[in-house]
Structure formats: structure tokens, C-alpha cells
Coordinates of C-alpha atoms in Angstrom, one line a residue:
X6 CA 0.0 0.0 0.0
X7 CA 1.0 3.6 -0.5
X8 CA 2.6 5.3 2.5
X9 CA 0.4 7.6 4.6
X10 CA 0.9 11.2 3.5
X11 CA 1.9 13.7 6.1
X12 CA -0.9 16.0 7.1
X13 CA -1.1 18.6 9.8
X14 CA -4.0 18.5 12.2
X15 CA -6.4 21.4 12.2
X16 CA -6.7 22.9 15.7
X17 CA -10.0 23.3 17.4
X18 CA -10.2 27.1 17.0
X19 CA -9.8 26.9 13.2
X20 CA -11.8 23.7 12.6
X21 CA -15.4 25.2 12.4
X22 CA -14.5 27.7 9.6
X23 CA -12.4 25.3 7.7
X24 CA -15.0 22.4 7.9
X25 CA -17.8 24.7 6.8
X26 CA -16.0 25.0 3.3
X27 CA -16.4 21.2 2.7
X28 CA -19.0 20.3 0.1
X29 CA -21.0 17.1 0.2
X30 CA -21.1 14.6 -2.7
X31 CA -24.0 12.1 -3.2
X32 CA -23.4 8.6 -4.6
X33 CA -26.6 7.3 -6.1
X34 CA -27.1 3.6 -6.4
X35 CA -29.5 2.4 -9.1
X36 CA -30.0 -1.0 -7.4
X37 CA -32.9 0.3 -5.2
X38 CA -35.7 -2.2 -5.3
X39 CA -38.4 -0.1 -3.8
X40 CA -39.0 2.4 -1.0
X41 CA -36.8 1.7 1.9
X42 CA -35.3 -1.4 0.4
X43 CA -31.9 0.1 -0.2
X44 CA -31.3 1.1 3.4
X45 CA -27.5 1.3 3.8
X46 CA -26.6 -0.8 6.9
X47 CA -22.8 -0.5 6.8
X48 CA -20.0 1.7 5.3
X49 CA -16.3 1.3 5.4
X50 CA -13.2 3.0 3.9
X51 CA -10.3 0.9 2.7
X52 CA -7.0 1.5 4.5
X53 CA -5.8 4.2 2.0
X54 CA -9.1 6.0 1.8
X55 CA -9.2 5.6 -2.0
X56 CA -12.3 3.3 -1.9
X57 CA -15.4 3.1 0.2
X58 CA -17.7 0.1 0.5
X59 CA -21.5 0.2 1.2
X60 CA -23.7 -2.8 2.2
X61 CA -27.4 -2.6 2.0
X62 CA -30.6 -4.3 3.1
X63 CA -31.4 -5.3 -0.5
X64 CA -28.2 -7.4 -0.7
X65 CA -26.3 -4.7 -2.7
X66 CA -22.6 -4.6 -1.9
X67 CA -20.9 -1.8 -3.8
X68 CA -17.4 -0.3 -3.9
X69 CA -17.2 3.4 -4.7
X70 CA -14.4 5.7 -5.8
X71 CA -14.9 8.8 -3.7
X72 CA -13.6 11.0 -6.4
X73 CA -15.8 9.5 -9.1
X74 CA -19.5 9.5 -7.9
X75 CA -21.0 8.1 -11.1
X76 CA -22.2 4.6 -10.6
X77 CA -20.4 3.5 -13.8
X78 CA -17.2 4.0 -11.9
X79 CA -18.3 1.8 -9.0
X80 CA -18.1 -2.0 -8.6
X81 CA -21.0 -4.2 -7.5
X82 CA -20.1 -7.4 -5.7
X83 CA -22.7 -10.1 -6.1
X84 CA -23.2 -13.3 -4.2
X85 CA -25.0 -12.7 -0.9
X86 CA -28.6 -13.8 -0.7
X87 CA -29.5 -11.8 2.4
X88 CA -29.0 -8.3 3.8
X89 CA -25.4 -7.1 4.1
X90 CA -25.0 -6.4 7.8
X91 CA -21.3 -5.4 8.1
X92 CA -18.3 -4.9 5.8
X93 CA -14.6 -4.5 6.8
X94 CA -11.4 -4.1 4.8
X95 CA -8.2 -6.1 5.5
X96 CA -5.9 -3.5 7.2
X97 CA -2.9 -4.9 5.3
X98 CA -4.4 -5.1 1.8
X99 CA -6.1 -2.2 0.1
X100 CA -8.3 -4.3 -2.1
X101 CA -9.5 -7.2 0.1
X102 CA -12.9 -6.9 1.7
X103 CA -14.9 -9.1 4.1
X104 CA -18.7 -8.9 4.3
X105 CA -21.2 -10.7 6.6
X106 CA -24.8 -11.2 5.8
X107 CA -28.1 -12.5 7.2
X108 CA -27.7 -15.3 4.7
X109 CA -25.3 -16.9 7.2
X110 CA -22.0 -16.4 5.3
X111 CA -18.9 -14.3 5.6
X112 CA -17.5 -13.7 2.1
X113 CA -14.0 -12.5 1.2
X114 CA -13.6 -10.4 -1.9
X115 CA -10.8 -9.3 -4.2
X116 CA -12.1 -5.9 -5.3
X117 CA -9.7 -5.5 -8.1
X118 CA -10.9 -8.6 -9.9
X119 CA -14.5 -8.3 -8.6
X120 CA -14.4 -11.9 -7.4
X121 CA -15.4 -13.7 -4.2
X122 CA -12.2 -15.5 -3.2
X123 CA -13.8 -17.5 -0.3
X124 CA -17.1 -18.0 1.5
X125 CA -17.2 -19.2 5.1
X126 CA -20.4 -20.6 6.6
X127 CA -21.1 -19.0 10.0
X128 CA -23.8 -21.4 11.2
X129 CA -26.3 -18.6 11.7
X130 CA -27.2 -15.1 10.6
X131 CA -24.2 -12.8 10.5
X132 CA -24.1 -9.4 12.3
X133 CA -20.5 -8.1 12.7
X134 CA -17.0 -8.5 11.3
X135 CA -13.7 -7.1 12.3
X136 CA -10.0 -7.8 11.3
X137 CA -6.9 -8.0 13.4
X138 CA -4.4 -5.3 12.5
X139 CA -2.1 -7.9 10.9
X140 CA -4.8 -9.4 8.7
X141 CA -4.5 -12.9 10.1
X142 CA -7.9 -13.1 11.8
X143 CA -11.3 -11.9 10.8
X144 CA -13.8 -12.2 13.7
X145 CA -17.4 -12.6 12.6
X146 CA -20.3 -12.2 15.0
X147 CA -23.7 -13.9 14.7
X148 CA -27.1 -12.5 15.7
X149 CA -27.3 -15.2 18.4
X150 CA -24.2 -13.7 20.1
X151 CA -21.8 -16.3 18.9
X152 CA -18.3 -15.3 17.6
X153 CA -16.7 -17.1 14.7
X154 CA -12.9 -16.6 14.3
X155 CA -11.8 -17.0 10.7
X156 CA -8.1 -17.6 10.3
X157 CA -6.3 -16.4 7.2
X158 CA -2.9 -17.2 5.7
X159 CA -1.3 -16.7 2.3
X160 CA -0.9 -20.5 1.8
X161 CA -4.5 -21.6 2.5
X162 CA -8.2 -20.7 2.3
X163 CA -9.9 -18.9 5.2
X164 CA -10.7 -21.4 7.9
X165 CA -13.3 -21.0 10.6
X166 CA -12.3 -21.8 14.1
X167 CA -14.3 -23.1 17.0
X168 CA -17.4 -20.9 17.8
X169 CA -17.2 -18.7 20.9
X170 CA -20.6 -18.5 22.6
X171 CA -21.2 -15.3 24.6
X172 CA -23.5 -15.2 27.6
X173 CA -24.6 -11.7 26.9
X174 CA -25.6 -9.7 23.8
X175 CA -22.4 -8.8 21.8
X176 CA -22.8 -6.0 19.3
X177 CA -19.3 -5.2 18.1
X178 CA -15.7 -6.3 18.5
X179 CA -12.3 -4.7 17.8
X180 CA -8.7 -6.1 18.2
X181 CA -5.6 -4.3 19.5
X182 CA -4.5 -1.8 16.9
X183 CA -0.9 -2.9 16.4
X184 CA 0.8 -6.2 15.7
X185 CA -0.6 -9.7 16.0
X186 CA -4.0 -10.1 17.8
X187 CA -3.5 -10.3 21.6
X188 CA -6.4 -8.3 22.9
X189 CA -10.1 -8.2 22.0
X190 CA -12.7 -5.5 23.1
X191 CA -16.4 -6.4 23.0
X192 CA -19.5 -4.3 23.6
X193 CA -22.2 -6.1 25.5
X194 CA -25.9 -5.7 26.2
X195 CA -25.4 -5.2 29.9
X196 CA -23.8 -1.8 29.4
X197 CA -20.2 -3.0 29.7
X198 CA -17.2 -3.4 27.5
X199 CA -15.1 -6.5 28.0
X200 CA -11.3 -6.4 27.4
X201 CA -10.3 -10.0 26.7
X202 CA -7.1 -11.8 25.9
X203 CA -6.7 -13.4 22.4
X204 CA -6.5 -16.2 21.3
X205 CA -9.4 -18.0 22.9
X206 CA -8.7 -20.4 25.7
X207 CA -10.1 -23.7 26.9
X208 CA -12.9 -23.4 29.5
X209 CA -10.7 -24.9 32.2
X210 CA -8.1 -22.1 31.9
X211 CA -8.2 -19.8 34.9
X212 CA -9.9 -16.5 34.3
X213 CA -8.1 -13.3 35.2
X214 CA -9.6 -11.0 37.9
X215 CA -11.9 -8.6 35.9
X216 CA -11.3 -5.8 38.4
X217 CA -7.5 -5.7 37.8
X218 CA -6.5 -2.4 36.2
X219 CA -5.1 -2.7 32.6
X220 CA -2.7 -0.3 31.1
X221 CA -3.2 0.5 27.4
X222 CA 0.2 -1.3 26.7
X223 CA -1.7 -4.5 27.0
X224 CA -3.5 -3.6 23.8
X225 CA -0.3 -4.4 21.9
X226 CA 1.5 -6.9 24.2
X227 CA 1.0 -10.6 24.1
X228 CA -0.7 -12.3 27.1
X229 CA 0.0 -15.8 28.1
X230 CA -2.7 -18.1 26.7
X231 CA -3.0 -21.4 24.9
X232 CA -4.6 -21.7 21.5
X233 CA -7.6 -24.0 21.4
X234 CA -7.6 -27.1 19.2
X235 CA -10.5 -27.3 16.7
X236 CA -12.2 -30.0 18.7
X237 CA -12.3 -27.9 21.9
X238 CA -15.0 -25.4 22.7
X239 CA -13.6 -21.9 23.1
X240 CA -14.0 -19.1 25.6
X241 CA -12.5 -15.7 26.1
X242 CA -10.5 -14.7 29.2
X243 CA -11.6 -11.4 30.6
X244 CA -8.8 -9.1 31.6
X245 CA -10.8 -6.0 32.5
X246 CA -14.4 -4.7 32.4
X247 CA -15.5 -1.2 31.7
X248 CA -18.9 -0.4 33.1
X249 CA -19.6 2.2 30.5
X250 CA -23.3 2.7 30.2
X251 CA -26.6 2.1 32.0
X252 CA -28.0 0.3 29.0
X253 CA -26.5 -1.7 26.1
X254 CA -23.1 -0.8 24.6
X255 CA -23.7 -0.8 20.9
X256 CA -20.6 0.5 19.1
X257 CA -17.0 1.3 19.8
X258 CA -13.9 2.8 18.1
X259 CA -10.3 3.3 19.1
X260 CA -8.7 6.6 18.1
X261 CA -5.8 6.3 15.6
X262 CA -3.4 7.5 18.4
X263 CA -4.9 4.8 20.8
X264 CA -5.4 7.6 23.3
X265 CA -9.2 7.3 23.6
X266 CA -11.8 4.5 23.3
X267 CA -15.2 5.8 22.2
X268 CA -18.2 3.7 23.3
X269 CA -21.7 4.3 21.9
X270 CA -24.7 3.2 23.9
X271 CA -28.4 2.6 23.4
X272 CA -28.8 5.5 25.9
X273 CA -27.8 8.0 23.2
X274 CA -24.5 8.7 24.8
X275 CA -20.9 8.4 23.7
X276 CA -18.3 7.9 26.4
X277 CA -14.7 8.6 25.9
X278 CA -12.3 6.4 27.9
X279 CA -8.6 7.2 28.4
X280 CA -6.7 4.0 27.6
X281 CA -3.9 4.8 30.0
X282 CA -6.1 4.3 33.1
X283 CA -9.4 3.2 31.6
X284 CA -11.2 6.2 33.2
X285 CA -14.1 7.9 31.4
X286 CA -12.9 11.4 30.7
X287 CA -16.0 12.9 29.1
X288 CA -19.4 12.0 27.8
X289 CA -21.0 13.3 24.6
X290 CA -24.8 13.7 24.8
X291 CA -25.9 15.4 21.6
X292 CA -27.4 12.3 19.9
X293 CA -31.2 11.5 20.0
X294 CA -31.1 7.7 20.0
X295 CA -29.0 4.6 20.2
X296 CA -25.5 5.2 18.9
X297 CA -25.1 2.7 16.0
X298 CA -21.6 3.8 15.0
X299 CA -18.7 5.9 16.3
X300 CA -15.7 7.2 14.4
X301 CA -12.5 9.2 15.0
X302 CA -10.9 11.6 12.5
X303 CA -7.6 10.3 11.1
X304 CA -5.6 12.3 13.7
X305 CA -7.8 11.3 16.6
X306 CA -8.7 14.9 17.3
X307 CA -12.4 14.7 16.5
X308 CA -15.2 12.2 17.0
X309 CA -18.7 11.6 15.5
X310 CA -21.6 9.3 16.2
X311 CA -24.4 7.9 14.1
X312 CA -27.9 7.1 15.2
X313 CA -31.2 5.9 13.6
X314 CA -33.1 8.6 15.5
X315 CA -33.0 12.4 15.2
X316 CA -31.2 14.3 12.4
X317 CA -27.8 15.9 12.0
X318 CA -24.2 14.8 12.8
X319 CA -22.3 16.7 15.4
X320 CA -18.5 16.8 15.3
X321 CA -17.0 16.9 18.8
X322 CA -13.4 17.8 19.8
X323 CA -12.1 14.7 21.6
X324 CA -10.0 16.5 24.2
X325 CA -12.7 19.0 25.3
X326 CA -16.0 17.4 24.3
X327 CA -16.9 20.7 22.6
X328 CA -19.1 20.5 19.5
X329 CA -17.1 22.3 16.8
X330 CA -19.2 21.6 13.7
X331 CA -22.5 20.0 12.5
X332 CA -23.7 18.3 9.4
X333 CA -27.4 18.9 8.8
X334 CA -29.3 15.9 7.5
X335 CA -32.9 15.5 6.6
X336 CA -33.1 11.9 8.0
X337 CA -31.3 10.0 10.7
X338 CA -27.7 8.9 9.8
X339 CA -27.0 5.6 11.5
X340 CA -23.7 4.9 9.7
X341 CA -20.9 7.5 9.9
X342 CA -17.2 7.2 9.1
X343 CA -14.2 9.6 8.9
X344 CA -11.8 9.3 6.0
X345 CA -8.8 7.3 7.4
X346 CA -5.9 8.9 5.7
X347 CA -5.3 12.6 6.2
X348 CA -8.6 14.1 5.1
X349 CA -11.4 15.5 7.2
X350 CA -14.0 13.9 5.0
X351 CA -17.1 12.3 6.6
X352 CA -19.1 9.5 4.9
X353 CA -22.6 8.9 6.1
X354 CA -25.8 7.1 5.2
X355 CA -29.5 7.9 5.8
X356 CA -30.2 10.9 3.6
X357 CA -32.2 10.4 0.3
X358 CA -30.1 9.4 -2.6
X359 CA -27.8 7.0 -0.8
X360 CA -24.2 7.5 0.4
X361 CA -22.9 11.0 1.0
X362 CA -19.4 12.1 1.6
X363 CA -18.8 15.6 3.1
X364 CA -15.6 17.0 1.5
X365 CA -15.5 14.8 -1.6
X366 CA -17.0 17.6 -3.7
X367 CA -14.4 20.2 -2.7
X368 CA -13.4 22.5 0.2
X369 CA -10.5 24.0 2.0
X370 CA -9.5 21.1 4.2

């Protein structure tokens, strides 16, 4: 992949005026099969920010070039027979995408050749997908709160590991941000975020004290654990628990600097946790409903949340919690995502016409 270009962060006092110059671009998808049928359920930028994927309720999986909004310049990936619930790019390959669907499969795509290179049966309806930072594990989640690790290597096809059954509702997972997977964070329906060791361990393995403080260095440092043979049922060893919200934790995102963890809840709040001591530093309360997605800007300075209630997207300064900009929308925007690579562009779903990207049509940032 191309190296990340150097960009200078825009300070809080200059951000409102600079952001106001950004112009939105709409990406119309002709695959709509009736009113409401083309609801976009998931969006994701590839690692370089040169492509963005959208997955919809009508089974449409499309790859867009942000600088060429015409649908003739996009790529439709066909194969799923149910709604696309989540898409995620391989962090180490700019053209490899994973998608999970209510059809019970996780598919891996080579976007350059427009082909499905592998399809893995999940044993139930898919809900989430996330990659380890080194691209060796894709962790799929089912709607019945079962996690399916999928192991990838250059020498073999993707292989599903032993299912990991969760005792509580599990909405999203992310791995440690650097190196091989050693730590997994999970949002749960009881209002907590579990920080667990990876890989999974056998049920007989002792479980760490969940009240033990965990420094953020554990996010990139291996923990002692034993991989589970395929014939053994798997479980996750909890290292620490964040009691983040009074209702379900729905979404989470780690800032690119690893300074903050943003947790979105069904209580319409976003809590920002300092990863040095796992203390909640501030809470953002401008949303109207359950926070379906959270996203940090490329430099970690700003954060946004998406909800399926209310209208508008507020841009908050991570260090102060101050709202510094707002995107007006006519409908709720449940899916939001910052450009990952040096631009303050924001992609979002919900408004008529399909995907929109603020900044793609021009501006001074």
C-alpha cells in the first residue's frame, strides 16, 4: 500500500470555519428495489481512503471511488442472498474486503478482480465483522451472540475456528491496533465493554480478575494463553471490564493514536475512555437515539456518532468534548465514518439518494 501522506492537524479554533467549506457529494445507487429497500446498513473506507464500501438491506454490496461519484465507476459485488450487515477491509491489503450477511455467510472479496475468493459458513445469521491489525484473523459475530474466528494465511483458504458463545448480547468487537492479535474488546448488552485476551482459551483455563487495572500497553502486548484445538469449545479470558453505560453498549472505536476509546450506547451517549487508566474522561450527549456507529478523525482529534433517531451529525473535539461543527441531515444517519488517511471527509448514510461524503465535492481542508 502507498505510505500515509503527512498531514497537519487542524486545531479546534480553526476547525469550524475550515470544515464549513467542505462540500458534500452524493453517490446514487440504481439498485434500489423499492421504497426503503436500499437502506445502507454499513459503510467502510479501505486503508488508504481511495475506496469506500457500502452494504445494504437489499443485498447490494458496492465499492465506490470517492472522487468519481457516477455509478459507472463503482463496482457491485454479487453473491450474498440476504441483507449485508457489516463490511470491513483487510488492514494490510487495500483491495481485500470481508462482508457478513443475514444469509449466514462471511465472504471475502478481491475488489480488483470483482471476485469472491472465499465464502465461510457461519452457522447462523451474520451481524458483525472485524479484522486483526495484521490481517491474520477476521472475527465474525452472529445474531445469536456467537463469535466465529476465521483464520487467514497466504498459503490456504480462510478457515473457521471453534465458535465462541457469549453469555450476553455482543454487538461489536475490535482487536488491539498494532501487531498480532493479543487483545479483543467487546461491547455487551449489559452496558459494559469487556477487554479480553486473544486467542481463545479452553474453559478450564483460569480467568483473570476482571477488576484488575489494565494499562493500554496490554493492547499491543502478548498475554500468556493457549490456542484451542479445533475440537475444543472456546471461551474468552476477561482481563478487565469497563462499566460504561446504564444500557447496552452498541458501538466502539479506538482513536488512531490509541489515546481514547469511544463507546456508543443505546442510551444515546458516547463515552470517551482514556486508555492509559481506563477512566471515562467525558461523555457526549448530543445524539437523540441509540449510537449505532462511532468514528474518529484520522488524527484522533475529533469524533462523531451515528444514530437511527434524530437528524444531524455533530462533530466533537475529543480533548474537550466541545461541539465544533455540525452536518445537517434530513433523516437519521446511523452509519458514519471519517476518512482514514489525512482528510477530514465524513461519509454517512441515511439521507435520500444514498451514500454521502462531506468533502468529496471540494473544500479547503
